[in-house]
Amino acid sequence: MKLLQKDKIEIRKAFFLKAFGREIENMSIISFGRCNFNCCYCKRDGQFKDENNNIIHAVDCSLDELKNIVQNEIAKNRRIRLSGGDPCMFQAESLEIAQFVWENFGQKISIAHNGSCPEFVKKLLPYLDYVAIDLKSPYADEFSNITGMKNGEFWIKNSLLSQEYCTNNNVLVDTRTCVFNHTGFDELKAIADLIVQKNNLKNLFWTIRCYNPVKDCDYQIPNRDVLLEYIQKIKEIYPDLKIGIRAKWKGGFEFF
């Protein structure tokens, strides 16, 4: 099994929980070192992979080592989040960790997933508290351009089904979309249309993640004022859709 690192675990806050009246939690991010997508802007350098889809600088980790890491993080009162890379690349290990946490500590975990494997998500449902699932674009061609994966329509459907499994089983979903300078209102509106149609809204949040410049990537950062205008228009159409922006403009997160 591969992890991006095992000596220093990244800690991140689950800001979106605030929209559901819950306390913002600290998550311990267990980042698997393999991914099936090839997103050129991946902040974890996921585009630099070998022929087996291993991220080049990933390190070997046994299941026993990982359980020890998880146990230590739980002792610090943190939520375990399986991330990546992507946890779908280590499905048996992810399921075993989820079961280990539940059976030994009575806690449910979180995952951050690219949405490609709804059956993987379905297996984890009894052990999930909340999840982050990516929806890169509502357009097949743009989805393929971003991820480097053919048949974008197939992957869009998988992401929506992964979300639907969760929201209809009382697992909170943070749908995540990275936006760029060229991301228009019609594209964002199309995403809103899809996720509202497919999900139980009481368990859904949509995080719009502003692109940060990545070396050798041609994408450009979005214009804040234009993006806020788009969001206000979407909120007028879907007032019950919880939306947030993850950016550095106002302390890292804004709610709408």
Backbone as CSV, one residue per row, in Angstrom:
resi,resn,N_x,N_y,N_z,CA_x,CA_y,CA_z,C_x,C_y,C_z
1,MET,0.850,-1.194,0.000,0.000,0.000,0.000,0.886,1.246,0.000
2,LYS,0.429,2.277,-0.683,1.195,3.513,-0.804,0.480,4.669,-0.111
3,LEU,1.246,5.475,0.635,0.765,6.734,1.190,1.644,7.856,0.669
4,LEU,1.085,9.063,0.599,1.914,10.200,0.204,2.970,10.469,1.258
5,GLN,2.588,10.303,2.524,3.546,10.388,3.616,2.921,9.738,4.846
6,LYS,3.762,9.236,5.744,3.233,8.597,6.944,3.869,9.124,8.225
7,ASP,4.886,9.938,8.095,5.555,10.480,9.281,4.933,11.783,9.762
8,LYS,4.239,12.472,8.884,3.599,13.734,9.247,2.228,13.787,8.592
9,ILE,1.183,13.689,9.394,-0.185,13.652,8.885,-0.732,15.073,8.759
10,GLU,-1.301,15.379,7.616,-1.901,16.696,7.390,-3.192,16.823,8.196
11,ILE,-3.389,17.978,8.810,-4.612,18.268,9.563,-5.375,19.365,8.836
12,ARG,-6.643,19.109,8.549,-7.484,20.103,7.891,-8.807,20.202,8.626
13,LYS,-9.474,21.322,8.483,-10.759,21.545,9.142,-11.920,21.271,8.187
14,ALA,-12.933,20.619,8.706,-14.151,20.362,7.927,-15.085,21.560,8.083
15,PHE,-14.775,22.639,7.375,-15.535,23.885,7.516,-17.015,23.707,7.170
16,PHE,-17.300,22.870,6.178,-18.666,22.788,5.666,-19.665,22.298,6.719
17,LEU,-19.177,21.652,7.773,-20.081,21.154,8.815,-20.879,22.279,9.470
18,LYS,-20.313,23.478,9.464,-20.993,24.633,10.068,-22.359,24.858,9.433
19,ALA,-22.485,24.563,8.147,-23.749,24.766,7.437,-24.839,23.813,7.916
20,PHE,-24.443,22.740,8.607,-25.401,21.770,9.128,-25.586,21.902,10.641
21,GLY,-25.097,23.017,11.192,-25.241,23.250,12.614,-24.325,22.411,13.467
22,ARG,-23.255,21.904,12.866,-22.293,21.094,13.606,-21.006,21.873,13.845
23,GLU,-20.281,21.458,14.871,-18.992,22.069,15.145,-18.001,21.724,14.036
24,ILE,-17.169,22.691,13.675,-16.103,22.434,12.699,-15.073,21.509,13.335
25,GLU,-14.773,20.404,12.668,-13.868,19.392,13.207,-12.497,19.462,12.559
26,ASN,-11.519,18.961,13.274,-10.203,18.704,12.689,-10.185,17.298,12.100
27,MET,-9.706,17.200,10.881,-9.578,15.907,10.215,-8.107,15.548,10.060
28,SER,-7.790,14.310,10.336,-6.466,13.778,10.029,-6.538,13.150,8.642
29,ILE,-5.766,13.703,7.714,-5.864,13.300,6.317,-4.879,12.159,6.030
30,ILE,-5.426,10.975,5.775,-4.628,9.826,5.359,-4.637,9.805,3.841
31,SER,-3.522,10.176,3.233,-3.479,10.368,1.780,-2.827,9.171,1.094
32,PHE,-3.649,8.390,0.409,-3.125,7.266,-0.361,-2.340,7.770,-1.567
33,GLY,-1.294,7.048,-1.898,-0.371,7.500,-2.928,-0.603,6.930,-4.306
34,ARG,-1.875,6.837,-4.687,-2.214,6.344,-6.027,-3.537,6.957,-6.433
35,CYS,-3.695,7.246,-7.722,-4.954,7.824,-8.212,-5.242,7.312,-9.616
36,ASN,-6.521,7.191,-9.944,-6.918,6.758,-11.287,-7.190,7.936,-12.216
37,PHE,-7.248,9.156,-11.683,-7.388,10.351,-12.511,-6.023,11.003,-12.711
38,ASN,-5.963,11.908,-13.676,-4.708,12.589,-14.013,-4.916,14.096,-14.103
39,CYS,-5.454,14.676,-13.050,-5.749,16.104,-13.054,-4.445,16.906,-13.032
40,CYS,-4.265,17.760,-14.017,-2.984,18.442,-14.183,-2.702,19.432,-13.065
41,TYR,-3.756,19.896,-12.363,-3.562,20.904,-11.317,-3.524,20.296,-9.920
42,CYS,-3.468,18.972,-9.824,-3.569,18.300,-8.534,-2.585,18.889,-7.534
43,LYS,-3.104,19.359,-6.397,-2.259,20.025,-5.411,-1.310,19.054,-4.720
44,ARG,-1.594,17.768,-4.838,-0.729,16.768,-4.230,0.222,16.161,-5.259
45,ASP,0.428,16.867,-6.351,1.322,16.407,-7.406,0.916,15.043,-7.946
46,GLY,-0.388,14.777,-7.971,-0.882,13.492,-8.439,-0.634,13.240,-9.912
47,GLN,-0.276,14.304,-10.650,-0.017,14.098,-12.070,1.333,13.445,-12.313
48,PHE,2.176,13.382,-11.302,3.505,12.793,-11.465,3.453,11.344,-10.986
49,LYS,3.100,10.405,-11.906,2.852,9.029,-11.541,3.719,8.085,-12.373
50,ASP,3.902,6.870,-11.820,4.614,5.846,-12.574,3.620,5.011,-13.368
51,GLU,4.093,3.949,-13.985,3.237,3.142,-14.863,2.149,2.385,-14.088
52,ASN,2.261,2.306,-12.757,1.262,1.630,-11.930,0.320,2.612,-11.236
53,ASN,0.344,3.853,-11.677,-0.486,4.916,-11.101,-0.075,5.305,-9.688
54,ASN,1.119,4.885,-9.252,1.645,5.330,-7.971,2.210,6.734,-8.118
55,ILE,1.873,7.601,-7.196,2.479,8.923,-7.183,3.953,8.755,-6.834
56,ILE,4.809,9.374,-7.590,6.235,9.037,-7.593,6.867,9.116,-6.214
57,HIS,6.510,10.091,-5.424,7.156,10.251,-4.124,6.405,9.550,-2.991
58,ALA,5.414,8.720,-3.325,4.669,8.002,-2.301,5.559,6.957,-1.628
59,VAL,5.203,6.610,-0.392,6.003,5.672,0.397,5.178,4.430,0.719
60,ASP,5.858,3.322,0.934,5.185,2.084,1.314,4.689,2.154,2.754
61,CYS,3.531,1.549,2.993,2.967,1.514,4.337,2.166,0.225,4.490
62,SER,2.409,-0.504,5.564,1.646,-1.723,5.821,0.311,-1.358,6.472
63,LEU,-0.618,-2.308,6.449,-1.910,-2.067,7.071,-1.766,-1.893,8.579
64,ASP,-0.879,-2.641,9.187,-0.656,-2.491,10.630,-0.092,-1.111,10.962
65,GLU,0.832,-0.634,10.129,1.367,0.716,10.336,0.253,1.751,10.240
66,LEU,-0.610,1.571,9.253,-1.697,2.526,9.058,-2.669,2.499,10.233
67,LYS,-2.955,1.340,10.752,-3.842,1.248,11.914,-3.238,1.959,13.123
68,ASN,-1.938,1.857,13.271,-1.277,2.572,14.370,-1.380,4.082,14.194
69,ILE,-1.208,4.540,12.954,-1.354,5.971,12.663,-2.771,6.428,12.997
70,VAL,-3.753,5.663,12.538,-5.157,5.998,12.767,-5.466,6.051,14.258
71,GLN,-4.986,5.074,14.988,-5.238,5.025,16.429,-4.647,6.240,17.137
72,ASN,-3.446,6.621,16.739,-2.813,7.797,17.346,-3.582,9.081,17.034
73,GLU,-4.100,9.199,15.828,-4.835,10.394,15.450,-6.189,10.471,16.168
74,ILE,-6.852,9.348,16.322,-8.125,9.334,17.049,-7.907,9.746,18.505
75,ALA,-6.781,9.335,19.074,-6.469,9.710,20.457,-6.327,11.223,20.611
76,LYS,-6.072,11.920,19.502,-5.966,13.375,19.516,-7.301,14.048,19.187
77,ASN,-8.375,13.253,19.192,-9.732,13.758,18.973,-9.906,14.344,17.573
78,ARG,-9.402,13.612,16.596,-9.531,14.034,15.198,-10.320,13.003,14.395
79,ARG,-11.048,13.489,13.404,-11.777,12.618,12.489,-10.802,12.045,11.461
80,ILE,-10.916,10.769,11.182,-10.080,10.152,10.159,-10.707,10.391,8.796
81,ARG,-9.934,10.977,7.887,-10.376,11.118,6.500,-9.404,10.378,5.588
82,LEU,-9.919,9.472,4.794,-9.134,8.780,3.779,-9.194,9.601,2.496
83,SER,-8.034,9.983,1.987,-7.957,10.898,0.858,-6.907,10.369,-0.124
84,GLY,-6.226,11.266,-0.818,-5.273,10.776,-1.798,-4.462,11.839,-2.464
85,GLY,-3.957,11.434,-3.673,-4.399,10.276,-4.472,-5.882,10.070,-4.368
86,ASP,-6.277,8.795,-4.233,-7.688,8.510,-3.993,-7.835,7.187,-3.282
87,PRO,-8.709,7.129,-2.261,-8.875,5.881,-1.514,-9.471,4.743,-2.324
88,CYS,-10.109,5.074,-3.462,-10.688,4.003,-4.278,-9.613,3.096,-4.871
89,MET,-8.353,3.540,-4.848,-7.258,2.726,-5.369,-6.826,1.660,-4.364
90,PHE,-7.284,1.781,-3.130,-7.001,0.791,-2.088,-8.310,0.474,-1.371
91,GLN,-9.218,-0.147,-2.090,-10.575,-0.317,-1.583,-10.645,-1.271,-0.400
92,ALA,-9.960,-2.402,-0.476,-10.001,-3.362,0.629,-9.398,-2.754,1.889
93,GLU,-8.287,-2.044,1.729,-7.630,-1.410,2.872,-8.507,-0.305,3.466
94,SER,-9.150,0.470,2.605,-10.038,1.542,3.090,-11.192,0.975,3.896
95,LEU,-11.790,-0.103,3.390,-12.900,-0.735,4.099,-12.432,-1.292,5.442
96,GLU,-11.256,-1.906,5.464,-10.753,-2.459,6.718,-10.472,-1.358,7.740
97,ILE,-9.932,-0.239,7.287,-9.687,0.876,8.204,-11.008,1.417,8.738
98,ALA,-12.006,1.563,7.863,-13.316,2.065,8.298,-13.923,1.137,9.349
99,GLN,-13.839,-0.157,9.124,-14.364,-1.127,10.080,-13.564,-1.101,11.381
100,PHE,-12.257,-0.965,11.273,-11.381,-0.899,12.443,-11.753,0.288,13.333
101,VAL,-11.971,1.433,12.721,-12.315,2.639,13.484,-13.677,2.473,14.162
102,TRP,-14.627,1.921,13.452,-15.964,1.744,14.017,-15.974,0.709,15.142
103,GLU,-15.344,-0.433,14.899,-15.394,-1.529,15.873,-14.574,-1.245,17.121
104,ASN,-13.505,-0.471,16.983,-12.626,-0.230,18.122,-12.881,1.098,18.835
105,PHE,-13.447,2.075,18.116,-13.604,3.399,18.705,-15.026,3.944,18.601
106,GLY,-15.910,3.188,17.937,-17.293,3.628,17.807,-17.455,4.901,17.012
107,GLN,-16.515,5.152,16.093,-16.558,6.369,15.278,-16.684,6.020,13.795
108,LYS,-17.277,6.942,13.077,-17.333,6.819,11.630,-16.251,7.705,11.015
109,ILE,-15.843,7.373,9.808,-14.770,8.091,9.135,-15.337,9.024,8.069
110,SER,-14.435,9.705,7.396,-14.747,10.530,6.233,-13.851,10.093,5.088
111,ILE,-14.293,10.334,3.880,-13.421,10.124,2.723,-13.484,11.347,1.819
112,ALA,-12.398,11.570,1.094,-12.373,12.523,-0.015,-12.127,11.706,-1.268
113,HIS,-13.074,11.737,-2.200,-13.094,10.797,-3.326,-13.392,11.553,-4.616
114,ASN,-12.783,11.115,-5.705,-13.019,11.773,-6.989,-14.354,11.388,-7.617
115,GLY,-15.102,10.500,-6.970,-16.444,10.153,-7.441,-16.483,9.065,-8.484
116,SER,-15.346,8.471,-8.784,-15.277,7.524,-9.898,-15.869,6.158,-9.581
117,CYS,-16.000,5.805,-8.301,-16.347,4.432,-7.917,-17.539,4.393,-6.955
118,PRO,-18.754,4.508,-7.458,-19.919,4.490,-6.574,-20.069,3.198,-5.776
119,GLU,-19.656,2.073,-6.337,-19.771,0.816,-5.598,-18.826,0.791,-4.400
120,PHE,-17.687,1.421,-4.532,-16.768,1.573,-3.409,-17.416,2.401,-2.310
121,VAL,-18.036,3.496,-2.692,-18.732,4.351,-1.730,-19.862,3.574,-1.055
122,LYS,-20.586,2.798,-1.834,-21.716,2.037,-1.309,-21.272,1.070,-0.214
123,LYS,-20.132,0.419,-0.404,-19.610,-0.521,0.594,-19.245,0.191,1.906
124,LEU,-18.821,1.443,1.790,-18.375,2.184,2.972,-19.508,2.874,3.729
125,LEU,-20.697,2.927,3.146,-21.795,3.717,3.716,-22.024,3.498,5.215
126,PRO,-21.994,2.269,5.725,-22.258,2.100,7.174,-21.214,2.758,8.066
127,TYR,-20.064,3.122,7.496,-18.951,3.622,8.294,-18.622,5.088,8.018
128,LEU,-19.493,5.769,7.253,-19.213,7.134,6.837,-20.065,8.133,7.608
129,ASP,-19.423,9.181,8.102,-20.126,10.309,8.708,-20.360,11.386,7.650
130,TYR,-19.313,11.821,6.997,-19.429,12.790,5.917,-18.320,12.563,4.905
131,VAL,-18.566,13.040,3.682,-17.632,12.782,2.589,-17.455,14.039,1.749
132,ALA,-16.357,14.077,1.014,-16.152,15.074,-0.036,-16.049,14.312,-1.352
133,ILE,-16.867,14.689,-2.309,-16.876,14.012,-3.608,-16.771,15.060,-4.706
134,ASP,-15.824,14.867,-5.587,-15.576,15.835,-6.646,-16.578,15.704,-7.789
135,LEU,-16.971,16.843,-8.329,-17.664,16.900,-9.622,-16.949,17.987,-10.414
136,LYS,-16.041,17.560,-11.275,-15.127,18.483,-11.943,-15.834,19.422,-12.910
137,SER,-16.842,18.891,-13.601,-17.573,19.679,-14.597,-18.833,18.918,-14.975
138,PRO,-19.868,19.619,-15.439,-21.064,18.930,-15.923,-20.945,18.547,-17.395
139,TYR,-19.878,18.993,-18.049,-19.687,18.785,-19.480,-18.660,17.685,-19.710
140,ALA,-19.017,16.707,-20.515,-18.161,15.540,-20.720,-16.778,15.918,-21.235
141,ASP,-16.711,16.809,-22.227,-15.413,17.175,-22.809,-14.540,17.899,-21.794
142,GLU,-15.131,18.825,-21.044,-14.362,19.566,-20.055,-13.910,18.643,-18.931
143,PHE,-14.777,17.722,-18.530,-14.414,16.755,-17.502,-13.198,15.949,-17.957
144,SER,-13.215,15.514,-19.201,-12.094,14.729,-19.733,-10.827,15.565,-19.822
145,ASN,-10.969,16.827,-20.209,-9.797,17.713,-20.283,-9.150,17.888,-18.915
146,ILE,-9.970,18.045,-17.885,-9.446,18.277,-16.541,-8.775,17.031,-15.977
147,THR,-9.432,15.882,-16.155,-8.985,14.653,-15.494,-8.052,13.792,-16.331
148,GLY,-7.999,14.058,-17.642,-7.217,13.186,-18.513,-7.873,11.835,-18.740
149,MET,-9.180,11.739,-18.457,-9.916,10.478,-18.595,-10.882,10.562,-19.770
150,LYS,-10.907,9.538,-20.595,-11.861,9.469,-21.689,-13.257,9.208,-21.145
151,ASN,-14.261,9.454,-21.996,-15.657,9.171,-21.646,-16.081,9.941,-20.404
152,GLY,-15.969,11.262,-20.487,-16.311,12.106,-19.348,-17.727,11.916,-18.846
153,GLU,-18.666,11.625,-19.726,-20.059,11.445,-19.316,-20.195,10.291,-18.312
154,PHE,-19.440,9.225,-18.526,-19.467,8.083,-17.625,-19.028,8.476,-16.222
155,TRP,-17.960,9.262,-16.132,-17.418,9.645,-14.830,-18.313,10.657,-14.126
156,ILE,-18.975,11.508,-14.894,-19.940,12.437,-14.303,-21.080,11.661,-13.652
157,LYS,-21.602,10.667,-14.357,-22.688,9.853,-13.805,-22.235,9.124,-12.541
158,ASN,-20.996,8.647,-12.543,-20.483,7.958,-11.363,-20.386,8.888,-10.159
159,SER,-19.924,10.105,-10.399,-19.829,11.067,-9.312,-21.210,11.356,-8.724
160,LEU,-22.184,11.575,-9.590,-23.536,11.874,-9.118,-24.136,10.694,-8.358
161,LEU,-23.869,9.475,-8.826,-24.390,8.297,-8.139,-23.713,8.126,-6.782
162,SER,-22.418,8.408,-6.717,-21.695,8.336,-5.439,-22.294,9.315,-4.432
163,GLN,-22.585,10.525,-4.897,-23.203,11.528,-4.024,-24.590,11.085,-3.578
164,GLU,-25.356,10.565,-4.527,-26.734,10.161,-4.254,-26.784,9.049,-3.210
165,TYR,-25.904,8.073,-3.320,-25.841,7.009,-2.319,-25.704,7.600,-0.922
166,CYS,-24.843,8.597,-0.818,-24.556,9.180,0.499,-25.702,10.037,1.021
167,THR,-26.139,11.008,0.236,-27.159,11.928,0.747,-28.475,11.218,1.051
168,ASN,-28.754,10.135,0.354,-29.979,9.391,0.607,-29.824,8.376,1.738
169,ASN,-28.630,8.300,2.314,-28.384,7.415,3.448,-27.830,8.188,4.644
170,ASN,-28.201,9.480,4.694,-27.870,10.350,5.836,-26.369,10.507,6.062
171,VAL,-25.605,10.428,4.994,-24.192,10.782,5.020,-24.063,12.173,4.399
172,LEU,-23.477,13.111,5.119,-23.330,14.469,4.594,-22.335,14.477,3.442
173,VAL,-22.682,15.200,2.389,-21.838,15.268,1.195,-21.400,16.700,0.946
174,ASP,-20.105,16.869,0.788,-19.508,18.120,0.337,-19.084,17.909,-1.108
175,THR,-19.949,18.325,-2.034,-19.600,18.234,-3.453,-18.584,19.328,-3.766
176,ARG,-17.469,18.966,-4.403,-16.386,19.919,-4.616,-16.150,20.138,-6.110
177,THR,-16.065,21.400,-6.483,-15.778,21.768,-7.869,-14.685,22.823,-7.889
178,CYS,-13.608,22.549,-8.588,-12.550,23.540,-8.774,-12.929,24.445,-9.940
179,VAL,-12.846,25.755,-9.734,-13.237,26.699,-10.783,-12.040,27.545,-11.211
180,PHE,-12.097,27.963,-12.462,-11.006,28.687,-13.093,-11.542,29.991,-13.685
181,ASN,-10.661,30.765,-14.268,-11.063,32.026,-14.878,-12.051,31.816,-16.024
182,HIS,-11.953,30.656,-16.698,-12.828,30.402,-17.846,-14.138,29.709,-17.445
183,THR,-14.317,29.397,-16.164,-15.548,28.740,-15.723,-16.695,29.747,-15.745
184,GLY,-17.691,29.501,-16.590,-18.780,30.453,-16.763,-19.998,30.136,-15.916
185,PHE,-20.938,31.066,-15.922,-22.172,30.877,-15.152,-22.926,29.648,-15.615
186,ASP,-23.029,29.445,-16.922,-23.790,28.312,-17.440,-23.234,26.985,-16.931
187,GLU,-21.914,26.903,-16.829,-21.301,25.661,-16.342,-21.631,25.444,-14.866
188,LEU,-21.515,26.488,-14.055,-21.844,26.363,-12.640,-23.329,26.073,-12.446
189,LYS,-24.168,26.726,-13.214,-25.612,26.492,-13.124,-25.933,25.043,-13.494
190,ALA,-25.232,24.503,-14.490,-25.468,23.121,-14.898,-25.086,22.136,-13.791
191,ILE,-24.001,22.445,-13.063,-23.627,21.598,-11.926,-24.711,21.667,-10.853
192,ALA,-25.165,22.884,-10.552,-26.220,23.047,-9.543,-27.464,22.259,-9.943
193,ASP,-27.841,22.326,-11.211,-29.008,21.577,-11.695,-28.851,20.083,-11.407
194,LEU,-27.675,19.554,-11.704,-27.432,18.117,-11.539,-27.476,17.693,-10.080
195,ILE,-26.769,18.417,-9.227,-26.674,17.952,-7.844,-27.981,18.153,-7.082
196,VAL,-28.756,19.166,-7.459,-30.053,19.375,-6.822,-31.035,18.278,-7.241
197,GLN,-30.985,17.867,-8.487,-31.887,16.834,-8.983,-31.585,15.465,-8.378
198,LYS,-30.312,15.196,-8.117,-29.887,13.850,-7.743,-29.780,13.608,-6.245
199,ASN,-29.762,14.657,-5.430,-29.427,14.491,-4.027,-30.536,14.913,-3.078
200,ASN,-30.455,14.390,-1.857,-31.277,14.863,-0.758,-30.629,16.147,-0.242
201,LEU,-31.264,17.283,-0.484,-30.637,18.580,-0.212,-30.322,18.805,1.260
202,LYS,-31.046,18.143,2.145,-30.781,18.369,3.563,-29.402,17.844,3.964
203,ASN,-28.813,16.983,3.137,-27.498,16.409,3.433,-26.420,16.861,2.444
204,LEU,-26.679,17.940,1.703,-25.772,18.346,0.619,-25.191,19.734,0.835
205,PHE,-23.924,19.851,0.544,-23.221,21.131,0.521,-22.377,21.149,-0.753
206,TRP,-22.210,22.342,-1.336,-21.405,22.473,-2.548,-20.273,23.448,-2.278
207,THR,-19.045,22.947,-2.319,-17.870,23.797,-2.153,-17.279,24.132,-3.508
208,ILE,-17.203,25.414,-3.790,-16.534,25.896,-4.996,-15.107,26.240,-4.602
209,ARG,-14.173,25.512,-5.158,-12.763,25.650,-4.777,-12.045,26.472,-5.841
210,CYS,-11.537,27.604,-5.456,-10.859,28.489,-6.398,-9.483,27.937,-6.736
211,TYR,-9.234,27.842,-8.009,-7.949,27.326,-8.486,-6.788,28.182,-7.985
212,ASN,-5.775,27.506,-7.465,-4.512,28.152,-7.120,-3.481,27.786,-8.173
213,PRO,-2.672,28.750,-8.609,-1.712,28.475,-9.693,-0.792,27.304,-9.381
214,VAL,-0.619,26.444,-10.369,0.269,25.285,-10.281,1.275,25.382,-11.420
215,LYS,2.523,25.149,-11.110,3.588,25.237,-12.111,3.289,24.330,-13.305
216,ASP,3.511,24.868,-14.492,3.332,24.147,-15.752,1.873,23.820,-16.062
217,CYS,0.939,24.494,-15.391,-0.487,24.321,-15.665,-1.027,25.645,-16.207
218,ASP,-1.747,25.597,-17.323,-2.151,26.813,-18.024,-3.422,27.468,-17.482
219,TYR,-4.090,26.844,-16.536,-5.315,27.422,-15.999,-5.020,28.734,-15.270
220,GLN,-6.059,29.596,-15.200,-5.933,30.885,-14.536,-6.929,30.980,-13.385
221,ILE,-6.577,31.765,-12.350,-7.453,31.900,-11.187,-8.720,32.670,-11.565
222,PRO,-9.854,32.370,-10.912,-11.108,33.072,-11.231,-11.123,34.483,-10.667
223,ASN,-11.958,35.314,-11.255,-12.182,36.664,-10.751,-13.197,36.600,-9.613
224,ARG,-12.828,37.113,-8.452,-13.675,37.004,-7.263,-15.046,37.630,-7.467
225,ASP,-15.093,38.858,-7.973,-16.368,39.560,-8.110,-17.296,38.843,-9.081
226,VAL,-16.731,38.347,-10.166,-17.542,37.616,-11.143,-18.081,36.331,-10.536
227,LEU,-17.231,35.621,-9.811,-17.651,34.368,-9.193,-18.753,34.589,-8.162
228,LEU,-18.624,35.635,-7.357,-19.655,35.938,-6.366,-20.986,36.277,-7.036
229,GLU,-20.903,36.957,-8.159,-22.130,37.275,-8.911,-22.812,36.001,-9.382
230,TYR,-22.021,35.044,-9.880,-22.571,33.766,-10.328,-23.261,33.037,-9.172
231,ILE,-22.604,33.028,-8.029,-23.145,32.299,-6.882,-24.457,32.925,-6.410
232,GLN,-24.518,34.242,-6.395,-25.750,34.899,-5.972,-26.903,34.551,-6.916
233,LYS,-26.624,34.457,-8.193,-27.659,34.086,-9.161,-28.138,32.660,-8.918
234,ILE,-27.205,31.755,-8.621,-27.568,30.361,-8.365,-28.380,30.251,-7.080
235,LYS,-28.007,31.048,-6.066,-28.755,31.022,-4.817,-30.193,31.520,-5.010
236,GLU,-30.381,32.444,-5.937,-31.732,32.915,-6.228,-32.568,31.799,-6.848
237,ILE,-31.920,30.957,-7.640,-32.613,29.843,-8.289,-32.826,28.694,-7.310
238,TYR,-31.792,28.410,-6.514,-31.829,27.291,-5.558,-31.497,27.813,-4.151
239,PRO,-32.445,28.477,-3.507,-32.151,29.079,-2.197,-31.815,28.056,-1.119
240,ASP,-32.236,26.808,-1.290,-31.977,25.784,-0.273,-30.657,25.049,-0.493
241,LEU,-29.957,25.372,-1.559,-28.670,24.737,-1.827,-27.587,25.445,-1.023
242,LYS,-26.949,24.719,-0.128,-25.872,25.284,0.688,-24.608,25.361,-0.152
243,ILE,-23.993,26.554,-0.185,-22.819,26.788,-1.041,-21.729,27.473,-0.227
244,GLY,-20.509,27.113,-0.498,-19.362,27.779,0.088,-18.245,27.935,-0.916
245,ILE,-17.394,28.919,-0.671,-16.197,29.117,-1.498,-14.974,28.863,-0.629
246,ARG,-14.092,28.020,-1.115,-12.810,27.833,-0.443,-11.767,28.645,-1.203
247,ALA,-11.258,29.675,-0.542,-10.261,30.553,-1.154,-9.543,31.278,-0.034
248,LYS,-8.616,32.130,-0.382,-7.855,32.873,0.622,-8.368,34.300,0.784
249,TRP,-9.546,34.579,0.208,-10.046,35.939,0.235,-10.469,36.363,1.637
250,LYS,-11.188,35.478,2.345,-11.711,35.823,3.672,-11.473,34.671,4.634
251,GLY,-10.255,34.544,5.099,-9.963,33.516,6.085,-10.053,32.105,5.574
252,GLY,-10.175,31.933,4.268,-10.135,30.601,3.699,-11.462,30.014,3.313
253,PHE,-12.595,30.516,3.874,-13.891,29.912,3.549,-14.995,30.938,3.728
254,GLU,-15.920,30.962,2.749,-17.101,31.820,2.807,-18.349,30.990,2.589
255,PHE,-19.408,31.281,3.364,-20.674,30.572,3.247,-21.720,31.428,2.558
256,PHE,-22.620,30.765,1.805,-23.694,31.467,1.101,-25.003,30.723,1.323
